Tab-separated table of C-alpha atoms in Angstrom:
chain	number	residue	atom	x	y	z
A	1	GLY	CA	-40.214	20.232	61.526
A	2	GLY	CA	-43.104	22.368	60.589
A	3	ALA	CA	-45.666	20.669	62.851
A	4	SER	CA	-48.121	23.103	64.805
A	5	LEU	CA	-51.067	22.616	67.271
A	6	VAL	CA	-53.400	25.102	65.903
A	7	VAL	CA	-56.796	25.954	67.304
A	8	ASN	CA	-60.087	27.967	67.219
A	9	PRO	CA	-59.390	30.720	69.634
A	10	ASP	CA	-63.045	31.095	70.407
A	11	ARG	CA	-63.241	27.114	71.667
A	12	VAL	CA	-59.337	26.842	73.062
A	13	SER	CA	-57.831	29.706	74.483
A	14	SER	CA	-54.726	27.870	76.046
A	15	LEU	CA	-52.933	24.586	76.454
A	16	GLU	CA	-54.726	24.203	80.003
A	17	ASP	CA	-57.855	24.573	78.075
A	18	LEU	CA	-57.895	21.495	76.023
A	19	GLU	CA	-60.127	19.248	78.020
A	20	GLY	CA	-63.029	18.277	76.268
A	21	ALA	CA	-61.662	19.791	72.741
A	22	ASN	CA	-62.004	18.007	69.733
A	23	ILE	CA	-58.359	17.786	68.037
A	24	ALA	CA	-57.449	16.316	64.658
A	25	THR	CA	-54.290	14.605	63.402
A	26	PRO	CA	-53.794	13.163	59.985
A	27	GLN	CA	-53.565	9.597	60.585
A	28	LEU	CA	-54.020	7.004	63.004
A	29	GLY	CA	-50.153	6.530	64.630
A	30	ASN	CA	-48.371	8.985	62.258
A	31	THR	CA	-45.863	11.448	63.523
A	32	GLN	CA	-48.376	14.178	64.296
A	33	ASP	CA	-50.653	11.482	65.869
A	34	VAL	CA	-47.874	10.282	68.232
A	35	ALA	CA	-46.796	13.829	68.854
A	36	LEU	CA	-50.143	14.842	70.013
A	37	LEU	CA	-50.748	11.678	72.167
A	38	SER	CA	-47.409	11.836	74.095
A	39	TYR	CA	-47.811	15.809	74.519
A	40	LEU	CA	-51.315	15.027	76.070
A	41	ALA	CA	-50.161	12.201	78.253
A	42	ASP	CA	-47.367	14.082	79.595
A	43	GLN	CA	-50.088	17.076	80.718
A	44	GLY	CA	-51.815	14.308	82.449
A	45	TYR	CA	-54.815	13.807	79.953
A	46	GLU	CA	-56.162	10.438	79.296
A	47	VAL	CA	-56.814	9.163	75.687
A	48	ASP	CA	-57.338	5.842	74.539
A	49	ALA	CA	-54.664	5.727	71.643
A	50	GLU	CA	-56.853	3.574	69.243
A	51	THR	CA	-60.091	5.437	69.511
A	52	GLY	CA	-59.016	8.841	70.170
A	53	GLU	CA	-61.441	8.868	72.954
A	54	GLY	CA	-61.057	10.666	76.353
A	55	ASP	CA	-60.064	13.639	78.144
A	56	VAL	CA	-59.216	15.179	74.634
A	57	ASN	CA	-60.797	13.676	71.713
A	58	VAL	CA	-58.785	12.947	68.821
A	59	PHE	CA	-60.235	12.365	65.459
A	60	ARG	CA	-57.952	11.143	62.453
A	61	ILE	CA	-58.945	13.085	59.406
A	62	ALA	CA	-56.594	13.252	56.214
A	63	ASN	CA	-54.800	16.522	55.873
A	64	SER	CA	-56.774	17.590	52.803
A	65	ASP	CA	-59.937	17.288	54.803
A	66	ILE	CA	-58.966	18.813	57.927
A	67	PRO	CA	-59.707	22.333	57.043
A	68	ALA	CA	-63.386	21.415	55.829
A	69	ALA	CA	-63.681	20.008	59.245
A	70	TYR	CA	-62.611	23.134	60.949
A	71	ASP	CA	-64.760	25.491	58.927
A	72	SER	CA	-67.824	23.388	59.541
A	73	GLY	CA	-66.889	23.319	63.409
A	74	ASP	CA	-66.618	19.653	63.812
A	75	ILE	CA	-63.066	20.244	65.356
A	76	ASP	CA	-61.461	22.477	67.593
A	77	GLY	CA	-58.104	22.541	66.292
A	78	ALA	CA	-55.525	20.022	64.768
A	79	TRP	CA	-51.954	19.016	65.504
A	80	VAL	CA	-50.679	18.906	61.328
A	81	PRO	CA	-47.919	19.552	59.255
A	82	GLU	CA	-47.618	22.516	56.671
A	83	PRO	CA	-48.805	23.855	54.489
A	84	THR	CA	-52.122	22.484	56.664
A	85	ALA	CA	-51.261	24.358	59.833
A	86	ALA	CA	-50.829	27.515	57.871
A	87	ASN	CA	-53.978	26.999	55.982
A	88	LEU	CA	-56.145	26.840	59.103
A	89	VAL	CA	-54.200	29.751	60.400
A	90	ASN	CA	-55.321	31.751	57.391
A	91	ARG	CA	-58.702	30.668	58.304
A	92	GLY	CA	-58.908	32.111	61.828
A	93	ALA	CA	-57.041	29.462	63.666
A	94	GLU	CA	-54.187	30.448	66.181
A	95	THR	CA	-51.030	28.853	67.047
A	96	LEU	CA	-50.892	27.231	70.452
A	97	LEU	CA	-47.711	25.086	70.136
A	98	ASP	CA	-45.095	24.839	67.614
A	99	GLU	CA	-43.813	21.245	68.162
A	100	GLY	CA	-40.241	22.419	67.402
A	101	GLU	CA	-40.256	23.834	70.920
A	102	LEU	CA	-40.582	19.961	72.407
A	103	TRP	CA	-37.420	18.968	70.660
A	104	GLU	CA	-33.799	20.109	70.981
A	105	ASP	CA	-32.708	22.407	68.530
A	106	GLY	CA	-36.196	22.542	67.433
A	107	ARG	CA	-35.467	20.017	65.375
A	108	TYR	CA	-37.342	16.709	64.279
A	109	VAL	CA	-37.839	14.182	61.444
A	110	VAL	CA	-40.986	14.470	59.612
A	111	THR	CA	-40.273	12.597	56.194
A	112	HIS	CA	-37.612	10.345	55.187
A	113	VAL	CA	-36.476	8.631	52.071
A	114	ILE	CA	-36.991	4.995	51.981
A	115	ALA	CA	-35.848	1.846	49.972
A	116	ALA	CA	-36.989	-1.695	50.116
A	117	GLN	CA	-33.991	-3.799	51.173
A	118	ASP	CA	-34.185	-6.087	48.086
A	119	PHE	CA	-34.278	-3.172	45.760
A	120	LEU	CA	-31.021	-1.448	47.389
A	121	GLU	CA	-29.204	-4.804	47.163
A	122	GLU	CA	-30.032	-4.900	43.483
A	123	HIS	CA	-30.335	-1.601	42.183
A	124	PRO	CA	-27.590	0.401	44.373
A	125	ASP	CA	-26.796	2.756	41.472
A	126	VAL	CA	-30.732	3.752	41.108
A	127	VAL	CA	-31.032	4.437	44.869
A	128	GLU	CA	-27.747	6.704	44.703
A	129	ALA	CA	-29.258	8.539	41.663
A	130	ILE	CA	-32.143	9.193	43.784
A	131	VAL	CA	-30.019	10.198	46.803
A	132	ARG	CA	-28.083	12.285	44.661
A	133	GLY	CA	-31.164	14.267	43.176
A	134	VAL	CA	-32.581	15.070	46.834
A	135	VAL	CA	-29.096	16.114	48.186
A	136	ASN	CA	-28.950	18.521	45.130
A	137	THR	CA	-32.415	19.509	45.318
A	138	ASN	CA	-32.061	20.626	48.985
A	139	ALA	CA	-29.152	22.440	48.121
A	140	TRP	CA	-31.294	24.390	45.450
A	141	ILE	CA	-34.174	24.977	47.448
A	142	ASN	CA	-32.204	26.355	50.205
A	143	ASP	CA	-30.508	28.772	47.907
A	144	ASN	CA	-33.328	29.568	45.957
A	145	ARG	CA	-36.216	29.968	48.263
A	146	GLU	CA	-38.594	32.186	46.369
A	147	GLU	CA	-37.999	30.283	43.064
A	148	ALA	CA	-38.763	27.003	44.944
A	149	LYS	CA	-41.973	28.234	46.375
A	150	SER	CA	-43.162	29.136	42.922
A	151	VAL	CA	-41.997	25.783	41.251
A	152	PHE	CA	-43.614	23.953	44.436
A	153	ASN	CA	-46.998	25.753	44.110
A	154	ALA	CA	-47.056	25.259	40.188
A	155	GLU	CA	-46.576	21.567	40.716
A	156	LEU	CA	-49.510	21.531	43.459
A	157	ALA	CA	-51.593	22.964	40.405
A	158	ARG	CA	-50.793	19.926	38.293
A	159	LEU	CA	-51.930	17.390	40.816
A	160	PRO	CA	-55.180	16.053	39.978
A	161	GLY	CA	-57.831	18.269	41.755
A	162	GLY	CA	-54.814	20.510	42.807
A	163	SER	CA	-54.594	24.062	43.046
A	164	GLU	CA	-51.907	26.977	44.409
A	165	LEU	CA	-51.704	27.677	47.177
A	166	PRO	CA	-52.407	31.438	48.235
A	167	ALA	CA	-49.263	33.721	49.304
A	168	GLU	CA	-50.535	33.801	52.830
A	169	VAL	CA	-50.433	30.430	53.442
A	170	LEU	CA	-47.569	29.440	50.918
A	171	ASP	CA	-44.997	31.748	52.610
A	172	PRO	CA	-45.545	30.991	56.428
A	173	ALA	CA	-45.290	27.366	55.525
A	174	PHE	CA	-42.357	27.293	53.764
A	175	GLU	CA	-40.818	29.156	56.434
A	176	HIS	CA	-41.643	26.784	58.873
A	177	VAL	CA	-40.222	23.974	57.243
A	178	GLU	CA	-36.399	23.274	57.075
A	179	PHE	CA	-35.111	21.304	54.246
A	180	LEU	CA	-32.243	18.818	55.455
A	181	ASN	CA	-30.210	15.881	54.486
A	182	ASP	CA	-29.644	14.665	57.954
A	183	PRO	CA	-32.503	12.176	58.899
A	184	LEU	CA	-32.162	13.114	62.506
A	185	ALA	CA	-32.108	9.471	63.343
A	186	GLU	CA	-32.345	10.430	67.359
A	187	THR	CA	-35.441	11.920	66.876
A	188	LEU	CA	-37.004	8.865	65.048
A	189	SER	CA	-35.886	6.832	67.983
A	190	THR	CA	-37.552	8.971	70.333
A	191	GLY	CA	-40.714	9.223	68.186
A	192	ALA	CA	-40.691	5.345	68.350
A	193	GLU	CA	-40.246	5.156	72.311
A	194	ASN	CA	-43.118	7.795	72.378
A	195	ALA	CA	-45.589	5.616	70.514
A	196	VAL	CA	-44.689	2.712	72.876
A	197	SER	CA	-45.496	4.833	75.910
A	198	VAL	CA	-48.839	6.021	74.282
A	199	GLY	CA	-49.999	2.536	73.597
A	200	LEU	CA	-49.582	2.583	69.598
A	201	LEU	CA	-46.639	0.326	69.354
A	202	GLU	CA	-44.932	-2.521	71.292
A	203	GLU	CA	-41.493	-2.206	72.302
A	204	THR	CA	-39.109	-2.500	69.048
A	205	ASP	CA	-35.551	-2.693	68.105
A	206	LEU	CA	-34.863	-0.061	65.395
A	207	THR	CA	-31.348	-1.131	64.784
A	208	GLY	CA	-30.730	-1.477	61.383
A	209	ILE	CA	-33.441	0.779	60.048
A	210	TYR	CA	-30.938	3.019	58.798
A	211	ASP	CA	-28.264	2.510	55.742
A	212	LEU	CA	-26.925	6.025	55.191
A	213	SER	CA	-23.741	4.789	53.465
A	214	ILE	CA	-24.771	6.414	50.021
A	215	LEU	CA	-26.051	9.191	51.365
A	216	ASN	CA	-22.875	10.010	53.207
A	217	GLU	CA	-21.050	9.151	50.080
A	218	VAL	CA	-22.736	11.614	48.210
A	219	LEU	CA	-22.566	14.040	51.108
A	220	ALA	CA	-18.390	13.767	51.161
A	221	GLU	CA	-18.535	14.237	47.365
A	222	ALA	CA	-20.530	17.519	47.920
A	223	GLY	CA	-18.274	18.661	50.578
A	224	GLU	CA	-20.741	18.281	53.138
A	225	PRO	CA	-20.479	16.741	56.402
A	226	GLU	CA	-21.355	13.172	57.347
A	227	VAL	CA	-24.690	12.563	59.031
A	228	SER	CA	-25.356	10.197	61.991
A	229	ASP	CA	-27.461	6.971	62.346
A	230	ALA	CA	-27.377	7.546	65.990
A	231	GLY	CA	-26.490	3.936	66.414
A	232	LEU	CA	-29.719	2.548	64.398
A	233	GLY	CA	-27.582	1.780	61.049
A	234	VAL	CA	-26.884	-1.287	59.442
A	235	ARG	CA	-24.180	-3.543	61.204
């Protein structure tokens, strides 16, 4: 979760007011880009998927550069993940649409843990250690939300050129994201179908993209329920 369409309320006052607007996404073909193009198509807007030109102009701008583009007036809004969405709201933008409203139960995948197949075959113990670390960390985050925010913020400051987020950005961003072990595989399939529909992806078979055997073993040891590959697992 955690993605939203946020806009300058002085330029875009409603979802019906998007025609002619300049809306940013973080990258051509990424999950927010596909979500925006799919939503616009559903609303009857025509946009060239590759160039971003059309009834609504879609600009592909790195997350780190989107706030400056918003401040300068180069864009009227953006379909972005957290904490960029909260950052823009803190700069005066308003949330026009929470992407969760478009998904069953408000849940959809944003990030996966992946491994090269050769590496998985040669070093399953290493992959298991990483998966176990993710599962343990997700449990810790969900049990220690306030401390987790502090740790996260401190790590941001350690990155080259990084800095801590102010509470007015960090707090709503953290509340908008759910930390899950479930890959929500069915939503990945839907996302791929949307990418095909808008012209960013050719028809493709995702069968075999998931191998959740290690994850489900770790979850079973932790007393957690098994998660599904939605029919897209290794056979």
